[in-house]
Every structure is written in C-alpha cells, then in structure tokens.
Amino acid sequence: FDFQKWEYSPVYALRSYFYLLLHYVVVKLTAFGSTLGLLPGHKLLLFYWLRAALGLLSAYTEATFYQSTSRRFGRRTARYLLCILLFNARMFHASTAFLPSTFTMVLVMLFTSAWMDKHHYLALFWGVVAVLCGWPYAGVLFIPFAVETMYVRGLAKSILAGAAIGGAVLAVELVVNFHYYQRWVLPAWNIVVYNVLSTETDSTLYGTEPLSYYLLNLALNFNVVALLAVPAMVFVFVLPSHYETGKLQLLAYLSPMYLWVAIMFTQAHKEERFLSPVYPLSLWLLQLH
C-alpha cells in the first residue's frame, strides 16, 4: 500500500520480511485474480481479501485445535471449546488483524494442537517459526513444552532436533531479511534489544497503563469466561480428574498462559493485542476443569 512502517525501516529492522511475504503472496494472488477479471481490482479490496484470508486461516487452525482437543480430552470437552470459540468476540476480532500478534496466535494454536497429538517435532517447528518470524516474546509460551520434550524424547535428541529445525528456519529468515534490508539482520533479536535490553529506548515511550487496563479488556471481551479461566490450575489439583492425562501433564498444558499473563501484566506498556497469543489458551484451559 506504498507506505513503510517505521518498524521496517533499515534503521530499526524490527519486523520480519518473511512474515510480510506470507501475506504478500495472498495479495498477489488476489491481484492476479483481478487481472483475469475474476475479482474486483480496487486496491482497498486487496486489503479486505487479505483479512478474509487471515480469517480463513484462523478458522482452519481453530478447527485443528478443536480436533486435537477432542482426541486428547474427549468430544464433550472439545464441544465446550467449540461453543466458546464460535461466540467469542475477541477471537473474531484478532483473527483478521494484520499484526504479528495474530500471526503468533495462529501459530500457538497449531503448536498446541501438535503438542496434544504428541507430535513434538512439528510442535517445535511451529514454536520456532513463531519466535523467529513472528514475535520473539512468545518464546516463554514454549518453555513447558521444551522441558517435556527433553524428558520424553531425550536431551540429546531434543537438542539435535531443535538445532536442525531452528537452524533451517533461521537460515530462511536471515536470507529473506538480507534481501530486503541489504544487511544481515534478525528482527526477532532487534525487537528484544529495542524494547528490553537497550538503555536508550523503552517501550514506555508509547504509553503506560495500569493493571486495570488488561482486567477491563478481559472482562469486556471474555466476561465470565475470563473469571472461570483464572483458577483453572487450582481446580486441576483440587478436583478429581476426568481425563487419562496426568495432572503434571495438565499443568504443563496450563502453565504457558500463566507465564504470559505474569509477564505482560507486570509491564508498564500495555496493549490489548499483546494478549492475542494466549486467547485460544485461555478458552482452552477453561474446558480442562
């Protein structure tokens, strides 16, 4: 759309062009359809077609999420999840946003689905893509999975698989960004330096909000669901389990959301989109107690 956001400026290089190219493919296909006369050719419509594609992708990942939940925890639990997913306003809004947080949310659903299905290496792949190409802060969501994988698959095999998958994704990410930035750069690292490690820049430059900002957003978008999701970890240990999955495994599934909330709620700079990666997890863990 002929405008460069400051995050894509070579001075900062905070956004991945690989992430952007995935969306560019959709836009080019739509433009090609317009050339053939199959679709209207107005530029504004290209943006809406992109949002439609993002919505379809989110719908697919939610369906995958539902199916994995059904296989792991049974149909009744999965149906509860499906009902809440269908009528949740915040998921609907986040699913079509052209933002790295939405990209990360989709990858987190794919990751969690693969994790539930015990496809550890596929889950590892989705997690690596989310961190290197989407939003590096999402790495904290994958810590419990990493611990489990090393325990189940073995330390040496897990490290080798992580190095192979991480190296492959990193190579693609570096090459694509080199083409556009004309220098070797890793935006995932740059954004951490810019917002966390640097003494010259600070995310609070863009505003600060009290804790009530997130609480009110959750109450508005999730109402009673948000309140019921909070004590899920307590219920896992107090109430009798109806699943074959052990309580430690359930704890591993539940802990990513608590890690994310603990970090994001304590940051001075708050944005509603920062919670997008854990929206599916918050709805999901509600079904597990």
mmCIF file of C-alpha atoms in Angstrom:
data_model
loop_
_atom_site.group_PDB
_atom_site.id
_atom_site.type_symbol
_atom_site.label_atom_id
_atom_site.label_comp_id
_atom_site.label_asym_id
_atom_site.label_seq_id
_atom_site.Cartn_x
_atom_site.Cartn_y
_atom_site.Cartn_z
ATOM 1 C CA PHE A 1 0.000 0.000 0.000
ATOM 2 C CA ASP A 2 3.021 2.211 -0.683
ATOM 3 C CA PHE A 3 3.765 3.162 2.927
ATOM 4 C CA GLN A 4 6.662 1.973 5.044
ATOM 5 C CA LYS A 5 6.080 1.500 8.750
ATOM 6 C CA TRP A 6 8.942 2.613 10.932
ATOM 7 C CA GLU A 7 9.465 -0.947 12.181
ATOM 8 C CA TYR A 8 10.523 -1.894 8.648
ATOM 9 C CA SER A 9 12.998 0.947 8.351
ATOM 10 C CA PRO A 10 16.575 -0.360 7.965
ATOM 11 C CA VAL A 11 17.476 1.896 10.880
ATOM 12 C CA TYR A 12 15.433 -0.278 13.254
ATOM 13 C CA ALA A 13 14.636 -3.512 11.339
ATOM 14 C CA LEU A 14 12.162 -4.717 13.944
ATOM 15 C CA ARG A 15 9.844 -6.693 11.672
ATOM 16 C CA SER A 16 10.483 -9.811 9.641
ATOM 17 C CA TYR A 17 10.060 -9.581 5.891
ATOM 18 C CA PHE A 18 9.473 -13.317 5.796
ATOM 19 C CA TYR A 19 6.341 -12.741 7.877
ATOM 20 C CA LEU A 20 5.326 -9.973 5.486
ATOM 21 C CA LEU A 21 5.960 -12.120 2.398
ATOM 22 C CA LEU A 22 3.449 -14.717 3.575
ATOM 23 C CA HIS A 23 0.780 -12.024 3.384
ATOM 24 C CA TYR A 24 2.200 -10.643 0.156
ATOM 25 C CA VAL A 25 1.519 -13.970 -1.564
ATOM 26 C CA VAL A 26 -2.191 -13.657 -0.745
ATOM 27 C CA VAL A 27 -2.309 -10.085 -2.036
ATOM 28 C CA LYS A 28 -0.524 -11.010 -5.280
ATOM 29 C CA LEU A 29 -2.874 -13.929 -5.893
ATOM 30 C CA THR A 30 -5.821 -11.604 -5.357
ATOM 31 C CA ALA A 31 -4.294 -9.039 -7.707
ATOM 32 C CA PHE A 32 -3.774 -11.772 -10.299
ATOM 33 C CA GLY A 33 -7.433 -12.706 -9.973
ATOM 34 C CA SER A 34 -8.309 -9.071 -10.581
ATOM 35 C CA THR A 35 -6.145 -9.054 -13.713
ATOM 36 C CA LEU A 36 -8.099 -12.022 -15.045
ATOM 37 C CA GLY A 37 -11.349 -10.257 -14.244
ATOM 38 C CA LEU A 38 -12.322 -12.809 -11.618
ATOM 39 C CA LEU A 39 -12.162 -10.324 -8.734
ATOM 40 C CA PRO A 40 -12.667 -6.556 -8.406
ATOM 41 C CA GLY A 41 -9.408 -4.669 -8.831
ATOM 42 C CA HIS A 42 -9.741 -1.855 -6.302
ATOM 43 C CA LYS A 43 -6.671 -1.610 -4.038
ATOM 44 C CA LEU A 44 -8.787 -1.324 -0.901
ATOM 45 C CA LEU A 45 -10.409 -4.648 -1.741
ATOM 46 C CA LEU A 46 -6.982 -6.293 -1.730
ATOM 47 C CA PHE A 47 -6.721 -5.410 1.948
ATOM 48 C CA TYR A 48 -10.120 -6.887 2.687
ATOM 49 C CA TRP A 49 -9.301 -10.036 0.746
ATOM 50 C CA LEU A 50 -6.184 -10.322 2.888
ATOM 51 C CA ARG A 51 -8.274 -10.016 6.033
ATOM 52 C CA ALA A 52 -10.630 -12.658 4.677
ATOM 53 C CA ALA A 53 -7.669 -14.973 4.081
ATOM 54 C CA LEU A 54 -6.452 -14.366 7.632
ATOM 55 C CA GLY A 55 -9.920 -15.207 8.914
ATOM 56 C CA LEU A 56 -9.987 -18.451 6.928
ATOM 57 C CA LEU A 57 -6.546 -19.391 8.218
ATOM 58 C CA SER A 58 -7.660 -18.740 11.776
ATOM 59 C CA ALA A 59 -10.799 -20.820 11.213
ATOM 60 C CA TYR A 60 -8.651 -23.693 9.950
ATOM 61 C CA THR A 61 -6.315 -23.537 12.941
ATOM 62 C CA GLU A 62 -9.269 -23.346 15.333
ATOM 63 C CA ALA A 63 -10.729 -26.458 13.690
ATOM 64 C CA THR A 64 -7.371 -28.206 14.092
ATOM 65 C CA PHE A 65 -7.271 -27.037 17.699
ATOM 66 C CA TYR A 66 -10.762 -28.443 18.262
ATOM 67 C CA GLN A 67 -9.922 -31.809 16.684
ATOM 68 C CA SER A 68 -6.756 -32.218 18.749
ATOM 69 C CA THR A 69 -8.663 -31.326 21.908
ATOM 70 C CA SER A 70 -11.285 -33.927 21.015
ATOM 71 C CA ARG A 71 -8.665 -36.623 20.503
ATOM 72 C CA ARG A 72 -6.841 -35.727 23.692
ATOM 73 C CA PHE A 73 -9.644 -34.861 26.106
ATOM 74 C CA GLY A 74 -12.813 -36.209 24.526
ATOM 75 C CA ARG A 75 -15.703 -34.868 22.489
ATOM 76 C CA ARG A 76 -17.560 -33.213 25.348
ATOM 77 C CA THR A 77 -14.601 -31.054 26.313
ATOM 78 C CA ALA A 78 -13.967 -30.205 22.663
ATOM 79 C CA ARG A 79 -17.589 -29.177 22.137
ATOM 80 C CA TYR A 80 -17.420 -26.771 25.060
ATOM 81 C CA LEU A 81 -14.315 -25.280 23.478
ATOM 82 C CA LEU A 82 -16.018 -25.044 20.094
ATOM 83 C CA CYS A 83 -19.017 -23.193 21.519
ATOM 84 C CA ILE A 84 -16.840 -20.594 23.209
ATOM 85 C CA LEU A 85 -14.637 -20.181 20.128
ATOM 86 C CA LEU A 86 -17.667 -19.644 17.918
ATOM 87 C CA PHE A 87 -19.168 -16.871 20.012
ATOM 88 C CA ASN A 88 -16.071 -15.146 21.355
ATOM 89 C CA ALA A 89 -15.848 -11.565 20.106
ATOM 90 C CA ARG A 90 -12.153 -11.110 20.829
ATOM 91 C CA MET A 91 -11.085 -14.186 18.880
ATOM 92 C CA PHE A 92 -13.196 -12.970 15.971
ATOM 93 C CA HIS A 93 -11.535 -9.561 16.046
ATOM 94 C CA ALA A 94 -7.982 -10.843 16.496
ATOM 95 C CA SER A 95 -8.268 -13.480 13.761
ATOM 96 C CA THR A 96 -8.354 -10.940 10.919
ATOM 97 C CA ALA A 97 -5.840 -8.413 12.255
ATOM 98 C CA PHE A 98 -2.790 -7.865 10.053
ATOM 99 C CA LEU A 99 -0.406 -7.979 13.024
ATOM 100 C CA PRO A 100 2.418 -10.220 14.288
ATOM 101 C CA SER A 101 0.318 -10.908 17.383
ATOM 102 C CA THR A 102 -2.356 -12.561 15.222
ATOM 103 C CA PHE A 103 0.299 -14.487 13.301
ATOM 104 C CA THR A 104 1.658 -15.691 16.638
ATOM 105 C CA MET A 105 -1.824 -16.582 17.890
ATOM 106 C CA VAL A 106 -2.385 -18.817 14.867
ATOM 107 C CA LEU A 107 0.995 -20.494 15.331
ATOM 108 C CA VAL A 108 0.312 -21.035 19.033
ATOM 109 C CA MET A 109 -2.885 -22.896 18.130
ATOM 110 C CA LEU A 110 -1.002 -25.062 15.626
ATOM 111 C CA PHE A 111 1.740 -25.621 18.188
ATOM 112 C CA THR A 112 -0.698 -26.625 20.930
ATOM 113 C CA SER A 113 -2.562 -28.951 18.569
ATOM 114 C CA ALA A 114 0.671 -30.721 17.640
ATOM 115 C CA TRP A 115 1.681 -30.879 21.305
ATOM 116 C CA MET A 116 -1.611 -32.509 22.299
ATOM 117 C CA ASP A 117 -1.183 -35.030 19.480
ATOM 118 C CA LYS A 118 2.349 -35.805 20.744
ATOM 119 C CA HIS A 119 3.920 -34.576 17.511
ATOM 120 C CA HIS A 120 6.762 -32.927 19.372
ATOM 121 C CA TYR A 121 8.923 -32.049 16.389
ATOM 122 C CA LEU A 122 6.033 -30.495 14.481
ATOM 123 C CA ALA A 123 5.148 -28.507 17.586
ATOM 124 C CA LEU A 124 8.790 -27.461 17.823
ATOM 125 C CA PHE A 125 8.674 -26.224 14.234
ATOM 126 C CA TRP A 126 5.597 -24.055 14.852
ATOM 127 C CA GLY A 127 7.165 -22.687 18.015
ATOM 128 C CA VAL A 128 10.415 -21.779 16.262
ATOM 129 C CA VAL A 129 8.553 -20.017 13.445
ATOM 130 C CA ALA A 130 6.502 -18.071 15.995
ATOM 131 C CA VAL A 131 9.633 -16.885 17.806
ATOM 132 C CA LEU A 132 11.946 -16.147 14.871
ATOM 133 C CA CYS A 133 9.431 -14.913 12.301
ATOM 134 C CA GLY A 134 6.558 -13.668 14.418
ATOM 135 C CA TRP A 135 7.007 -12.384 17.930
ATOM 136 C CA PRO A 136 10.105 -13.389 19.936
ATOM 137 C CA TYR A 137 8.405 -12.828 23.289
ATOM 138 C CA ALA A 138 6.219 -15.842 22.516
ATOM 139 C CA GLY A 139 9.212 -17.988 23.405
ATOM 140 C CA VAL A 140 8.096 -18.067 27.041
ATOM 141 C CA LEU A 141 4.969 -19.962 25.972
ATOM 142 C CA PHE A 142 7.086 -22.877 24.803
ATOM 143 C CA ILE A 143 9.210 -23.367 27.925
ATOM 144 C CA PRO A 144 6.972 -26.078 29.489
ATOM 145 C CA PHE A 145 6.866 -27.884 26.142
ATOM 146 C CA ALA A 146 10.658 -27.757 25.855
ATOM 147 C CA VAL A 147 11.041 -29.316 29.297
ATOM 148 C CA GLU A 148 8.559 -32.067 28.441
ATOM 149 C CA THR A 149 10.188 -32.766 25.076
ATOM 150 C CA MET A 150 13.623 -33.194 26.632
ATOM 151 C CA TYR A 151 12.111 -35.577 29.173
ATOM 152 C CA VAL A 152 10.076 -37.613 26.660
ATOM 153 C CA ARG A 153 12.395 -37.577 23.643
ATOM 154 C CA GLY A 154 15.688 -37.409 25.474
ATOM 155 C CA LEU A 155 18.045 -34.483 25.946
ATOM 156 C CA ALA A 156 20.434 -35.229 23.080
ATOM 157 C CA LYS A 157 17.718 -35.961 20.513
ATOM 158 C CA SER A 158 15.739 -32.878 21.548
ATOM 159 C CA ILE A 159 18.761 -30.604 21.240
ATOM 160 C CA LEU A 160 19.662 -32.028 17.830
ATOM 161 C CA ALA A 161 16.092 -31.654 16.572
ATOM 162 C CA GLY A 162 15.888 -28.132 17.950
ATOM 163 C CA ALA A 163 19.184 -27.177 16.331
ATOM 164 C CA ALA A 164 18.144 -28.642 12.968
ATOM 165 C CA ILE A 165 14.686 -27.068 12.890
ATOM 166 C CA GLY A 166 15.863 -23.803 14.392
ATOM 167 C CA GLY A 167 18.811 -23.610 12.014
ATOM 168 C CA ALA A 168 16.634 -24.201 8.951
ATOM 169 C CA VAL A 169 14.064 -21.569 9.936
ATOM 170 C CA LEU A 170 16.804 -19.140 10.947
ATOM 171 C CA ALA A 171 18.575 -19.556 7.606
ATOM 172 C CA VAL A 172 15.414 -18.729 5.651
ATOM 173 C CA GLU A 173 14.660 -15.799 7.937
ATOM 174 C CA LEU A 174 18.164 -14.349 7.572
ATOM 175 C CA VAL A 175 18.309 -14.727 3.792
ATOM 176 C CA VAL A 176 14.899 -13.131 3.210
ATOM 177 C CA ASN A 177 15.677 -10.210 5.502
ATOM 178 C CA PHE A 178 19.102 -9.740 3.927
ATOM 179 C CA HIS A 179 17.431 -9.354 0.543
ATOM 180 C CA TYR A 180 15.209 -6.522 1.767
ATOM 181 C CA TYR A 181 17.336 -4.840 4.428
ATOM 182 C CA GLN A 182 20.567 -5.304 2.454
ATOM 183 C CA ARG A 183 22.398 -6.432 5.570
ATOM 184 C CA TRP A 184 22.381 -9.449 7.842
ATOM 185 C CA VAL A 185 19.738 -8.776 10.427
ATOM 186 C CA LEU A 186 17.461 -10.757 12.731
ATOM 187 C CA PRO A 187 14.389 -8.658 13.584
ATOM 188 C CA ALA A 188 13.435 -11.001 16.427
ATOM 189 C CA TRP A 189 16.662 -10.074 18.193
ATOM 190 C CA ASN A 190 16.395 -6.391 17.298
ATOM 191 C CA ILE A 191 12.957 -6.012 18.828
ATOM 192 C CA VAL A 192 14.116 -7.582 22.087
ATOM 193 C CA VAL A 193 17.095 -5.233 22.171
ATOM 194 C CA TYR A 194 14.927 -2.222 21.344
ATOM 195 C CA ASN A 195 12.205 -2.911 23.917
ATOM 196 C CA VAL A 196 14.046 -4.764 26.672
ATOM 197 C CA LEU A 197 17.842 -4.637 26.585
ATOM 198 C CA SER A 198 18.597 -1.151 25.300
ATOM 199 C CA THR A 199 19.246 1.703 27.715
ATOM 200 C CA GLU A 200 18.410 4.272 25.027
ATOM 201 C CA THR A 201 14.944 3.057 24.030
ATOM 202 C CA ASP A 202 12.000 1.997 26.142
ATOM 203 C CA SER A 203 8.568 0.635 25.272
ATOM 204 C CA THR A 204 7.020 3.047 27.788
ATOM 205 C CA LEU A 205 7.627 5.747 25.183
ATOM 206 C CA TYR A 206 4.367 4.571 23.612
ATOM 207 C CA GLY A 207 2.325 4.968 26.776
ATOM 208 C CA THR A 208 1.701 3.213 30.060
ATOM 209 C CA GLU A 209 -1.449 1.760 31.527
ATOM 210 C CA PRO A 210 -2.453 0.448 34.963
ATOM 211 C CA LEU A 211 -3.202 -3.209 35.631
ATOM 212 C CA SER A 212 -6.903 -2.466 35.327
ATOM 213 C CA TYR A 213 -6.404 -1.904 31.581
ATOM 214 C CA TYR A 214 -5.980 -5.631 30.938
ATOM 215 C CA LEU A 215 -8.548 -6.633 33.531
ATOM 216 C CA LEU A 216 -11.215 -4.445 31.953
ATOM 217 C CA ASN A 217 -10.314 -5.687 28.470
ATOM 218 C CA LEU A 218 -10.631 -9.304 29.550
ATOM 219 C CA ALA A 219 -13.916 -8.594 31.297
ATOM 220 C CA LEU A 220 -15.254 -6.834 28.204
ATOM 221 C CA ASN A 221 -14.123 -9.424 25.666
ATOM 222 C CA PHE A 222 -14.423 -12.636 27.680
ATOM 223 C CA ASN A 223 -16.797 -11.719 30.540
ATOM 224 C CA VAL A 224 -17.408 -14.735 32.790
ATOM 225 C CA VAL A 225 -15.055 -16.943 30.758
ATOM 226 C CA ALA A 226 -12.060 -14.888 31.916
ATOM 227 C CA LEU A 227 -13.076 -15.279 35.556
ATOM 228 C CA LEU A 228 -13.501 -19.038 35.230
ATOM 229 C CA ALA A 229 -10.171 -19.482 33.442
ATOM 230 C CA VAL A 230 -8.120 -17.858 36.207
ATOM 231 C CA PRO A 231 -8.445 -20.647 38.836
ATOM 232 C CA ALA A 232 -8.033 -23.486 36.315
ATOM 233 C CA MET A 233 -4.672 -24.587 37.707
ATOM 234 C CA VAL A 234 -6.096 -24.813 41.224
ATOM 235 C CA PHE A 235 -9.046 -26.884 40.020
ATOM 236 C CA VAL A 236 -6.704 -29.342 38.304
ATOM 237 C CA PHE A 237 -5.201 -30.311 41.658
ATOM 238 C CA VAL A 238 -8.285 -29.977 43.846
ATOM 239 C CA LEU A 239 -10.969 -31.605 41.711
ATOM 240 C CA PRO A 240 -10.862 -35.245 40.560
ATOM 241 C CA SER A 241 -9.589 -35.628 37.001
ATOM 242 C CA HIS A 242 -11.859 -36.996 34.283
ATOM 243 C CA TYR A 243 -9.027 -37.439 31.784
ATOM 244 C CA GLU A 244 -6.403 -40.080 31.192
ATOM 245 C CA THR A 245 -3.849 -37.277 31.039
ATOM 246 C CA GLY A 246 -1.933 -36.971 34.308
ATOM 247 C CA LYS A 247 -2.054 -33.868 36.457
ATOM 248 C CA LEU A 248 1.564 -32.954 35.727
ATOM 249 C CA GLN A 249 0.803 -33.086 32.014
ATOM 250 C CA LEU A 250 -2.254 -30.899 32.549
ATOM 251 C CA LEU A 251 -0.076 -28.493 34.499
ATOM 252 C CA ALA A 252 2.311 -28.318 31.539
ATOM 253 C CA TYR A 253 -0.590 -27.516 29.211
ATOM 254 C CA LEU A 254 -1.951 -24.829 31.535
ATOM 255 C CA SER A 255 1.268 -23.089 32.535
ATOM 256 C CA PRO A 256 2.030 -21.189 29.269
ATOM 257 C CA MET A 257 -0.946 -18.885 29.740
ATOM 258 C CA TYR A 258 0.010 -18.134 33.335
ATOM 259 C CA LEU A 259 3.596 -17.393 32.292
ATOM 260 C CA TRP A 260 2.394 -14.991 29.617
ATOM 261 C CA VAL A 261 -0.053 -13.223 31.901
ATOM 262 C CA ALA A 262 2.549 -12.908 34.660
ATOM 263 C CA ILE A 263 4.956 -11.193 32.262
ATOM 264 C CA MET A 264 2.534 -8.996 30.328
ATOM 265 C CA PHE A 265 0.548 -7.819 33.322
ATOM 266 C CA THR A 266 3.707 -6.537 35.005
ATOM 267 C CA GLN A 267 4.848 -4.459 32.002
ATOM 268 C CA ALA A 268 4.148 -0.734 32.180
ATOM 269 C CA HIS A 269 3.389 -0.514 28.447
ATOM 270 C CA LYS A 270 0.202 -2.431 27.731
ATOM 271 C CA GLU A 271 -1.692 -3.055 24.520
ATOM 272 C CA GLU A 272 -4.731 -5.244 24.104
ATOM 273 C CA ARG A 273 -3.142 -7.106 21.177
ATOM 274 C CA PHE A 274 -0.350 -8.307 23.469
ATOM 275 C CA LEU A 275 -2.805 -10.844 24.881
ATOM 276 C CA SER A 276 -3.772 -12.273 21.481
ATOM 277 C CA PRO A 277 -1.290 -15.195 21.551
ATOM 278 C CA VAL A 278 -2.954 -16.651 24.647
ATOM 279 C CA TYR A 279 -6.595 -16.038 23.774
ATOM 280 C CA PRO A 280 -7.050 -19.618 22.490
ATOM 281 C CA LEU A 281 -5.203 -20.999 25.515
ATOM 282 C CA SER A 282 -7.411 -19.102 27.950
ATOM 283 C CA LEU A 283 -10.528 -20.523 26.293
ATOM 284 C CA TRP A 284 -8.971 -23.966 26.120
ATOM 285 C CA LEU A 285 -7.872 -24.260 29.733
ATOM 286 C CA LEU A 286 -11.377 -23.307 30.832
ATOM 287 C CA GLN A 287 -12.534 -26.647 29.413
ATOM 288 C CA LEU A 288 -9.963 -28.663 31.333
ATOM 289 C CA HIS A 289 -11.534 -28.327 34.761
#
